[in-house]
PDB file of C-alpha atoms in Angstrom:
ATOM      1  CA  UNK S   1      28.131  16.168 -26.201  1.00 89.00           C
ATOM      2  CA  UNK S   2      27.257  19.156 -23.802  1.00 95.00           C
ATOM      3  CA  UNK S   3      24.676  18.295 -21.029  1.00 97.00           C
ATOM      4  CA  UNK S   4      22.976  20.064 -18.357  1.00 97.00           C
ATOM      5  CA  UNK S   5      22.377  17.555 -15.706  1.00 97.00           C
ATOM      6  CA  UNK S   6      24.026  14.259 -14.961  1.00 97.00           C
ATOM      7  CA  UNK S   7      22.190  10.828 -13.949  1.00 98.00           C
ATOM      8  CA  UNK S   8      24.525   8.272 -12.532  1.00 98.00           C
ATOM      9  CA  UNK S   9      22.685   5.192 -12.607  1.00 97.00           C
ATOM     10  CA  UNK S  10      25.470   2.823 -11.555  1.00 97.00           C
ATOM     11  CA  UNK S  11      24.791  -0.260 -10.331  1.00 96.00           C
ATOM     12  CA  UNK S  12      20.621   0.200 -10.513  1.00 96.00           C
ATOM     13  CA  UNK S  13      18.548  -2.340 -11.691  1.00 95.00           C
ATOM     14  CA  UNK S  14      15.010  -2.091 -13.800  1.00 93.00           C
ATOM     15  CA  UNK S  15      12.964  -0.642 -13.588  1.00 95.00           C
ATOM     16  CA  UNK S  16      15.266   2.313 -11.623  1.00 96.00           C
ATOM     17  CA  UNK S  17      17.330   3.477 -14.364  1.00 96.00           C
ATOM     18  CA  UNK S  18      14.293   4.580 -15.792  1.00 96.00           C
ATOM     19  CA  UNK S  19      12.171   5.609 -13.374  1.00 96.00           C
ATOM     20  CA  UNK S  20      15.249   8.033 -11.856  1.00 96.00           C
ATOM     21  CA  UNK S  21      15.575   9.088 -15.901  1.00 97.00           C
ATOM     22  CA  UNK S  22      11.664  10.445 -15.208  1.00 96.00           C
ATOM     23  CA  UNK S  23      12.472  11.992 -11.996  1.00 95.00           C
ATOM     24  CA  UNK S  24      15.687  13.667 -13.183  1.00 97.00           C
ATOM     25  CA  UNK S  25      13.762  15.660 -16.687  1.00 97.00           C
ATOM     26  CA  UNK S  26      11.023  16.455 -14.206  1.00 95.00           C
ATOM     27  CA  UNK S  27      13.008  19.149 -12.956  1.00 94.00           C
ATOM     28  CA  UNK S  28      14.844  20.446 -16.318  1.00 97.00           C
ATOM     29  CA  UNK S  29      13.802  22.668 -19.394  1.00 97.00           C
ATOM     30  CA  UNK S  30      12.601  21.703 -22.632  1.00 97.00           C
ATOM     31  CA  UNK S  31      15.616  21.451 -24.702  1.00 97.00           C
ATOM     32  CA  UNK S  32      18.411  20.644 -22.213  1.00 97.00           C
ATOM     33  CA  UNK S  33      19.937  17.901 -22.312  1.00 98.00           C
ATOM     34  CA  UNK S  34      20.590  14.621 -19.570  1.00 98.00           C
ATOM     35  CA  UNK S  35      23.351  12.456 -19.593  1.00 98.00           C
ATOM     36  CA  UNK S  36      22.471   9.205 -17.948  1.00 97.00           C
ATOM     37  CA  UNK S  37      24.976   6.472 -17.304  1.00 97.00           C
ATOM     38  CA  UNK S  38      24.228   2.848 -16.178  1.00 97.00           C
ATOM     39  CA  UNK S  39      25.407  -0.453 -16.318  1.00 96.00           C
ATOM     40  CA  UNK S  40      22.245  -2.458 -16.887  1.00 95.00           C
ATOM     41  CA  UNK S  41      22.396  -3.734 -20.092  1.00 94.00           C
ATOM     42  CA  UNK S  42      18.456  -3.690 -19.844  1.00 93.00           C
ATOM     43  CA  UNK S  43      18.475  -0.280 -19.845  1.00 94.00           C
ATOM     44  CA  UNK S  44      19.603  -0.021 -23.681  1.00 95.00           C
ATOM     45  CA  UNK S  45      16.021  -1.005 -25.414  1.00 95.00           C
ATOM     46  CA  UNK S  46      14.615   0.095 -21.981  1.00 95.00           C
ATOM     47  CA  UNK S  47      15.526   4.229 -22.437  1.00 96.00           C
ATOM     48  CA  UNK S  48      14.925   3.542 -26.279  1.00 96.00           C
ATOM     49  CA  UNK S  49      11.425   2.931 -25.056  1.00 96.00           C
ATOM     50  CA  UNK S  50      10.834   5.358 -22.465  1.00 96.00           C
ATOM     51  CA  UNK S  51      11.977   7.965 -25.652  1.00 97.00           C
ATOM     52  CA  UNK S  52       9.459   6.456 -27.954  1.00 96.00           C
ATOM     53  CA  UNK S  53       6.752   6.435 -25.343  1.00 95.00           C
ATOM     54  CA  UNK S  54       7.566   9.709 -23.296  1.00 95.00           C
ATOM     55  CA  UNK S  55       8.601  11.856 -26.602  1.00 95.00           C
ATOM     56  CA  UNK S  56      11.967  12.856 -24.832  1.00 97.00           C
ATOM     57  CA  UNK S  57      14.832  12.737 -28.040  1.00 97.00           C
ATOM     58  CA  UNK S  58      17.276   9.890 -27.523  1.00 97.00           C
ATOM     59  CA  UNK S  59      20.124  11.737 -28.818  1.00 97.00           C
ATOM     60  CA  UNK S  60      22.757   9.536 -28.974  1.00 96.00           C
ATOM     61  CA  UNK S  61      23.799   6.326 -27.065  1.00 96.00           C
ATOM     62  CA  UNK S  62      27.186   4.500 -26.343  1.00 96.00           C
ATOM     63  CA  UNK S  63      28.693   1.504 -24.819  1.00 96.00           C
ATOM     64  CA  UNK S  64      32.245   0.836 -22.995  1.00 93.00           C
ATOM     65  CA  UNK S  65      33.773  -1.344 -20.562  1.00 93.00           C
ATOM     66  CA  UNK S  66      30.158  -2.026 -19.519  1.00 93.00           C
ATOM     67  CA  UNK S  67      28.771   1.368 -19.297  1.00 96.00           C
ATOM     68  CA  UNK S  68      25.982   2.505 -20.844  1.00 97.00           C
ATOM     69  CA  UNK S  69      26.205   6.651 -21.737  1.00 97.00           C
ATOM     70  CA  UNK S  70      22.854   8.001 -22.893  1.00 98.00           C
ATOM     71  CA  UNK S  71      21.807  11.411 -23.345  1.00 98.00           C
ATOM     72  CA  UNK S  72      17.672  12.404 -23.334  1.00 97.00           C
ATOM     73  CA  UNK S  73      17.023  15.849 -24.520  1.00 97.00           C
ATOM     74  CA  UNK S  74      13.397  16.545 -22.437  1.00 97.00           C
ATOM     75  CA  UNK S  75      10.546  17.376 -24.648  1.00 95.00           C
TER      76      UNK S  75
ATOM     77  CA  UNK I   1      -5.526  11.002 -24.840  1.00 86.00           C
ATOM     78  CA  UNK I   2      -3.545   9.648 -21.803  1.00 94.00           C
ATOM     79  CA  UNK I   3      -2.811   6.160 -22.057  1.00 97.00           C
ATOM     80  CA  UNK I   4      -4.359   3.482 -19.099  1.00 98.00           C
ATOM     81  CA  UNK I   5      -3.228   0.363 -16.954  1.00 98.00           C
ATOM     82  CA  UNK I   6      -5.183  -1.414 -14.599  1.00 98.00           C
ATOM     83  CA  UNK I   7      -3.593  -4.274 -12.443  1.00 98.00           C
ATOM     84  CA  UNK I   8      -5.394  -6.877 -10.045  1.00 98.00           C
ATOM     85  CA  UNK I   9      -2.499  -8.158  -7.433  1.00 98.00           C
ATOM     86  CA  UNK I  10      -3.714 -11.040  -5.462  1.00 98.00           C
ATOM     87  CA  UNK I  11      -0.834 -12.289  -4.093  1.00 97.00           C
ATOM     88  CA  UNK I  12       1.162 -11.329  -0.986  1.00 96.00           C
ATOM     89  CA  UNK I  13       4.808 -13.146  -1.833  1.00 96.00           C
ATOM     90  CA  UNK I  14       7.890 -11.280  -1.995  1.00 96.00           C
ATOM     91  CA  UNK I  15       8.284 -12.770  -5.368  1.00 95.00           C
ATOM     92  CA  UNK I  16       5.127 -11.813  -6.666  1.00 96.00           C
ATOM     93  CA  UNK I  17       4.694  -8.822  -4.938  1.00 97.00           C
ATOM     94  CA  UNK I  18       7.317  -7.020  -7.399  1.00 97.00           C
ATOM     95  CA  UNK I  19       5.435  -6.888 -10.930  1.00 98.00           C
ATOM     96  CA  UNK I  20       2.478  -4.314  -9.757  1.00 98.00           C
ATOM     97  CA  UNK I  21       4.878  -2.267  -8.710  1.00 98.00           C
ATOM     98  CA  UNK I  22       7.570  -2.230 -11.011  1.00 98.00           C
ATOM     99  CA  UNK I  23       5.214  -2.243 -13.770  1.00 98.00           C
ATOM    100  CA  UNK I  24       2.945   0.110 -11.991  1.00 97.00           C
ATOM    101  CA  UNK I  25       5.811   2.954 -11.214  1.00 97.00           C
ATOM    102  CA  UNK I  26       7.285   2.299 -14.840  1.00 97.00           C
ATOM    103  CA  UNK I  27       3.582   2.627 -16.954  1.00 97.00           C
ATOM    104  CA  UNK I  28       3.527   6.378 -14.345  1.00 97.00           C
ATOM    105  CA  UNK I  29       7.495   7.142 -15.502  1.00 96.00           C
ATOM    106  CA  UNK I  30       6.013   6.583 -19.328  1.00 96.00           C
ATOM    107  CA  UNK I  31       2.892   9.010 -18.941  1.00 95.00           C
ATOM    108  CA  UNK I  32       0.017   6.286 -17.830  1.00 97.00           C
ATOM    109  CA  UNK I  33      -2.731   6.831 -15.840  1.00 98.00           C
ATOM    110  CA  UNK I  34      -2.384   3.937 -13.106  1.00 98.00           C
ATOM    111  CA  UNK I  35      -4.312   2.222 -10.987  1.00 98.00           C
ATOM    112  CA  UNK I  36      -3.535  -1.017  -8.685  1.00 98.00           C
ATOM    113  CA  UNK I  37      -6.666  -3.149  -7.133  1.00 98.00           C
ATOM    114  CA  UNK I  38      -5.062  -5.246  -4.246  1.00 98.00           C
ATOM    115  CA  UNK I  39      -7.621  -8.095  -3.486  1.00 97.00           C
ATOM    116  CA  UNK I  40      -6.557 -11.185  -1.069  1.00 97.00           C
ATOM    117  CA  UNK I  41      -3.414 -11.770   0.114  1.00 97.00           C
ATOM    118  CA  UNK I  42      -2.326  -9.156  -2.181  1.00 97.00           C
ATOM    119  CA  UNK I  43      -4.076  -6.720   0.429  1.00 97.00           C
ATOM    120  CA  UNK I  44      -0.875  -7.384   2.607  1.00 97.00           C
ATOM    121  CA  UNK I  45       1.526  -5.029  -0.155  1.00 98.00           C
ATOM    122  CA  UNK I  46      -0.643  -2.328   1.485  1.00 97.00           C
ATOM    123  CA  UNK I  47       0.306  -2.869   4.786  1.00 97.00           C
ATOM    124  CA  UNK I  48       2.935  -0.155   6.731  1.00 97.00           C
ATOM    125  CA  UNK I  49       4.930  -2.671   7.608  1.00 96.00           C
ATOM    126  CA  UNK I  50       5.521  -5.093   4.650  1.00 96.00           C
ATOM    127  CA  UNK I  51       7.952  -7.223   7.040  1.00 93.00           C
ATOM    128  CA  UNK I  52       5.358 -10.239   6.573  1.00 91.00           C
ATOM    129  CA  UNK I  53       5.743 -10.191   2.978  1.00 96.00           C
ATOM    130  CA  UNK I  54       7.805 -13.699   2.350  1.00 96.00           C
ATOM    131  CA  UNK I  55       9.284 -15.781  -0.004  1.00 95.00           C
ATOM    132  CA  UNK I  56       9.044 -19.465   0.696  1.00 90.00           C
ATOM    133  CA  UNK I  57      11.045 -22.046  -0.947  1.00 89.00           C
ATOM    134  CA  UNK I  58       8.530 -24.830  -0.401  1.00 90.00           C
ATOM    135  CA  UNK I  59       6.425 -25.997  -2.822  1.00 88.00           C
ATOM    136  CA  UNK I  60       8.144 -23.822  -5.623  1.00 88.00           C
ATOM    137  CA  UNK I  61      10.751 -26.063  -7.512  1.00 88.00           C
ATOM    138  CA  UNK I  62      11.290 -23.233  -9.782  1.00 89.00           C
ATOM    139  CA  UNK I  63      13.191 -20.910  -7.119  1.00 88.00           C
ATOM    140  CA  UNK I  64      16.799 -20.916  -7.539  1.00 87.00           C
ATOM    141  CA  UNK I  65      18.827 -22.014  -4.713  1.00 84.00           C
ATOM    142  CA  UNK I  66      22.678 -22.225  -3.696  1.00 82.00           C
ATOM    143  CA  UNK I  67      22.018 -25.541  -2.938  1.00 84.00           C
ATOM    144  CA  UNK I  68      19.691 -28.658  -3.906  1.00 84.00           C
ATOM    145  CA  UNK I  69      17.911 -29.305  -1.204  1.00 86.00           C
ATOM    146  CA  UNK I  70      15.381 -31.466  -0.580  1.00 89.00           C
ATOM    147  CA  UNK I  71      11.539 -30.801   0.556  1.00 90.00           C
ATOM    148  CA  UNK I  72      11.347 -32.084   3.630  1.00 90.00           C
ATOM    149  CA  UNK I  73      14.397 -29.682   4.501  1.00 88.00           C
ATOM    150  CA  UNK I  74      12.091 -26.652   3.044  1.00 89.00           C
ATOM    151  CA  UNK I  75       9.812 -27.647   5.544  1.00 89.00           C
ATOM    152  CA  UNK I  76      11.592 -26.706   8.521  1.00 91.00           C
ATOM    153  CA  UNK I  77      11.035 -23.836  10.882  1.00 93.00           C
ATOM    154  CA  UNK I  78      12.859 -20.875  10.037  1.00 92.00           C
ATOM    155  CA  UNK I  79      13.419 -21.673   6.363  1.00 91.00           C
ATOM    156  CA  UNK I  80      10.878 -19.603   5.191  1.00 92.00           C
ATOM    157  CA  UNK I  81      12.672 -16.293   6.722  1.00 94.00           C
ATOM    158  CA  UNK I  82      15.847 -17.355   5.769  1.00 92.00           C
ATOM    159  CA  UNK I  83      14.871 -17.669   2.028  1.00 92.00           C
ATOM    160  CA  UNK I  84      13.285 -14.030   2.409  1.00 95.00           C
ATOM    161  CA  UNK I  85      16.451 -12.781   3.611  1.00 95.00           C
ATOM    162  CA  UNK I  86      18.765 -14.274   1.140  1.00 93.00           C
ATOM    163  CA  UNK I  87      16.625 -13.038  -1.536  1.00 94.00           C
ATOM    164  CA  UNK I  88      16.228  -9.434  -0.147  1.00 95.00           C
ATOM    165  CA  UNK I  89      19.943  -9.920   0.290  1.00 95.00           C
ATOM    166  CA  UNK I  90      20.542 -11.151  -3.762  1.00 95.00           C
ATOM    167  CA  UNK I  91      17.957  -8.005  -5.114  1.00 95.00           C
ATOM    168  CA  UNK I  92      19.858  -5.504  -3.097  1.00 96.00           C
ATOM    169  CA  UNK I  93      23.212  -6.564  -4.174  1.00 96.00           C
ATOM    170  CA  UNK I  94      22.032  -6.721  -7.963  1.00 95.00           C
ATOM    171  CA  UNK I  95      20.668  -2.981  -7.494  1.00 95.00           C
ATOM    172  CA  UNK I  96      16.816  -4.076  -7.041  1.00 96.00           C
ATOM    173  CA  UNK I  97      15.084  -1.431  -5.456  1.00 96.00           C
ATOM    174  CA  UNK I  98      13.015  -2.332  -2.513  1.00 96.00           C
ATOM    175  CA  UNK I  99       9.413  -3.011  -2.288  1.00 96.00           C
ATOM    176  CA  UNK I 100       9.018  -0.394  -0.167  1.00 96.00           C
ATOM    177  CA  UNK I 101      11.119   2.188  -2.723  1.00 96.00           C
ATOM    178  CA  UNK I 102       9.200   1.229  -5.592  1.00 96.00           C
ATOM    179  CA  UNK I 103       5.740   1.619  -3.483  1.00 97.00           C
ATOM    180  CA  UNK I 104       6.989   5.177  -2.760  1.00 95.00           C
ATOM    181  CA  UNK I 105       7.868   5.471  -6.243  1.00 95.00           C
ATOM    182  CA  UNK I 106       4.632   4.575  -7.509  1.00 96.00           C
ATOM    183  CA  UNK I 107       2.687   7.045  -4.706  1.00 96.00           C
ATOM    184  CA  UNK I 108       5.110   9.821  -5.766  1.00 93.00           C
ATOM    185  CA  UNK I 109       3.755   9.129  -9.585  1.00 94.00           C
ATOM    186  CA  UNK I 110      -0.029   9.499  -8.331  1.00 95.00           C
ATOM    187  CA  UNK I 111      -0.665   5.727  -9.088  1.00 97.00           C
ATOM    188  CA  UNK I 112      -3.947   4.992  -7.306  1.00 97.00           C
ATOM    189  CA  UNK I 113      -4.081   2.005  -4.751  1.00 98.00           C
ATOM    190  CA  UNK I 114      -7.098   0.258  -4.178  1.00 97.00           C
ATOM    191  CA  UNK I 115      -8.048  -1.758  -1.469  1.00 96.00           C
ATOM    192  CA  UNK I 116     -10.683  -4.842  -1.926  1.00 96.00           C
ATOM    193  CA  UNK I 117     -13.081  -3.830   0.971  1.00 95.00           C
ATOM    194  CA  UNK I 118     -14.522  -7.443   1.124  1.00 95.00           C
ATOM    195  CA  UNK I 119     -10.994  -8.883   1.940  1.00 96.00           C
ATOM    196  CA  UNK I 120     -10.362  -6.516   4.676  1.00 95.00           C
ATOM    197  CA  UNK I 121     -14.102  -7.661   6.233  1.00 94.00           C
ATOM    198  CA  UNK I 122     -13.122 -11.070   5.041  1.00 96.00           C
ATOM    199  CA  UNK I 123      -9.783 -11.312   6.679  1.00 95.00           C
ATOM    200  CA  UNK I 124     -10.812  -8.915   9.682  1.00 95.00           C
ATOM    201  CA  UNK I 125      -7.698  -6.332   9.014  1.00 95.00           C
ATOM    202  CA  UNK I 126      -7.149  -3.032  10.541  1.00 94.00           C
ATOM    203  CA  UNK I 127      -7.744  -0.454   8.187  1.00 94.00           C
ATOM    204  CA  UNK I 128      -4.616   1.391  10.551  1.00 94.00           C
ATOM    205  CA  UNK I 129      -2.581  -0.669   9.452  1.00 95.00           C
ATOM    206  CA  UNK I 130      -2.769   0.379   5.911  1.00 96.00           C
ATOM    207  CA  UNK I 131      -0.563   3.219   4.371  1.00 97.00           C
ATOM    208  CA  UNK I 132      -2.009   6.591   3.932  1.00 94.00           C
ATOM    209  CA  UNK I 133      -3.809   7.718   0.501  1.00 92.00           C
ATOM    210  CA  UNK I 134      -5.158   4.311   0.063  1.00 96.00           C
ATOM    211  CA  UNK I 135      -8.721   3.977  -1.302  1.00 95.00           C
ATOM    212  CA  UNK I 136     -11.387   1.136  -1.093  1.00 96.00           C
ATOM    213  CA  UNK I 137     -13.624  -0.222  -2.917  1.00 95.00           C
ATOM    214  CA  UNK I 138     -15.275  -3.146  -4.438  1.00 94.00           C
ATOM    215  CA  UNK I 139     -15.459  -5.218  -8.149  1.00 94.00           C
ATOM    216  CA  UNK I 140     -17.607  -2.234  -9.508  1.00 92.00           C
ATOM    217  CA  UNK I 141     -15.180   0.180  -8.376  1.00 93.00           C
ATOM    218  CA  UNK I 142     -12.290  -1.635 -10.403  1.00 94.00           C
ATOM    219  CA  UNK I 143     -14.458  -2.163 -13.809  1.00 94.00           C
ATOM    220  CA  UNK I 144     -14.864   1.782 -13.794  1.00 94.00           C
ATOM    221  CA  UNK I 145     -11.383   2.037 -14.222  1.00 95.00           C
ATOM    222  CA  UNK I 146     -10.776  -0.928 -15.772  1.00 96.00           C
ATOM    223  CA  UNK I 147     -13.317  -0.652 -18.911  1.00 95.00           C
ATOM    224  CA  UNK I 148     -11.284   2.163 -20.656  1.00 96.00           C
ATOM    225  CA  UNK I 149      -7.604   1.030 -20.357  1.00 97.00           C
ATOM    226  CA  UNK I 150      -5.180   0.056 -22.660  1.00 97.00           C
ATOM    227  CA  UNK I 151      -3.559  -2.626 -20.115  1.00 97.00           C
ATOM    228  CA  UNK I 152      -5.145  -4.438 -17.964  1.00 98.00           C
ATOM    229  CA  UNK I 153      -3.018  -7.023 -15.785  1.00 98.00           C
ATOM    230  CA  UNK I 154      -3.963  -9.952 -13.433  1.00 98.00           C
ATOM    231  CA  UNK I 155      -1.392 -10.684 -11.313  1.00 97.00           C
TER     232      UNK I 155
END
């Protein structure tokens, strides 16, 4: 999936994934897209809820060898 | 209409010095309007310096530890600092931010602090030794707030 801007969220724990998710769309345009990876499992229903909550699109989300790829297109 | 949260921290633990603010900067990353009311020894999360801020392992069963050991042990000088710095040591290897990062974090996100005024007469503190931005005020000054949110945490 094409991005604009990459997160790398290694190794953070909550509430950071999600709070460096906010500060990273901050700067970005309506419609582009952020690719956030992590490896708190947390941050699975965690960045389904900031979505729901925020109104940023959850476009897709994946899983391997214990990383989590998400990418948020801003609102 | 934005959403609101309203938290009371009283206490001034390492341990229970982390919800406020991770639930503070979070309800701020989600679009809340936030505001904290530090009252008692929660007054001390406002401090520059949050160096005091402790953890003890006495007379709180439920804290995990690398080894049993028995109260009167807990007891003895020095354990209380080395239980704060194996558990500042455990968050920052598990990727825990800081108090002090999430404080910032929460500042950045325009959550409001306020400072009980009566504790700081109560407990004589220097208002210098407070971080900048802070306000203070009394019970009144929290119900304001407090009347027309959504969440409202005692902590």
């Amino acid at each position: 999936m094409e991005f604009q801007k990459e997160l790398d969220a290694r190794g953070l724990n909550c509430p950071l994934p999600i709070l460096k998710t906010k500060k990273s769309l901050a700067d970005m345009n309506p419609g582009q897209v952020l690719k956030v990876v992590s490896t708190d499992c947390g941050s699975v229903k965690d960045m389904q809820a900031f979505a729901k909550q925020t109104g940023n699109e959850l476009l897709e989300q994946s899983e391997s060898n214990g990383e989590y790829v998400f990418f948020m297109k801003k609102k | 209409m934005t959403k609101k949260m309203a938290i009371i921290a009283t206490k001034g633990t390492l341990d229970m010095a982390y919800p406020p603010f991770i639930l503070g900067s979070t309800a701020a990353a989600l679009g809340y309007d936030v505001q904290i009311f530090f009252t008692f020894y929660g007054l001390q999360l406002l401090k520059k310096d949050l160096s005091d801020v402790k953890i003890s392992p006495l007379a709180n069963p439920a804290m995990p530890m690398p080894v049993p050991m028995p109260v009167f042990v807990q007891m003895l000088p020095g354990m209380e600092s080395m239980a704060t710095m194996m558990m500042k040591d455990k968050l920052k290897k598990k990727g825990v931010a800081s108090l002090e990062e999430l404080r910032s974090m929460c500042l950045e996100a325009d959550v409001k602090f306020v400072a009980c005024q009566m504790t700081v007469d109560l407990f004589e503190f220097d208002k210098s030794d407070f971080i900048e931005g802070i306000e203070f005020g009394g019970a009144a000054t929290f119900m304001e707030f407090a009347g027309e949110t959504d969440i409202c945490l005692f902590v």
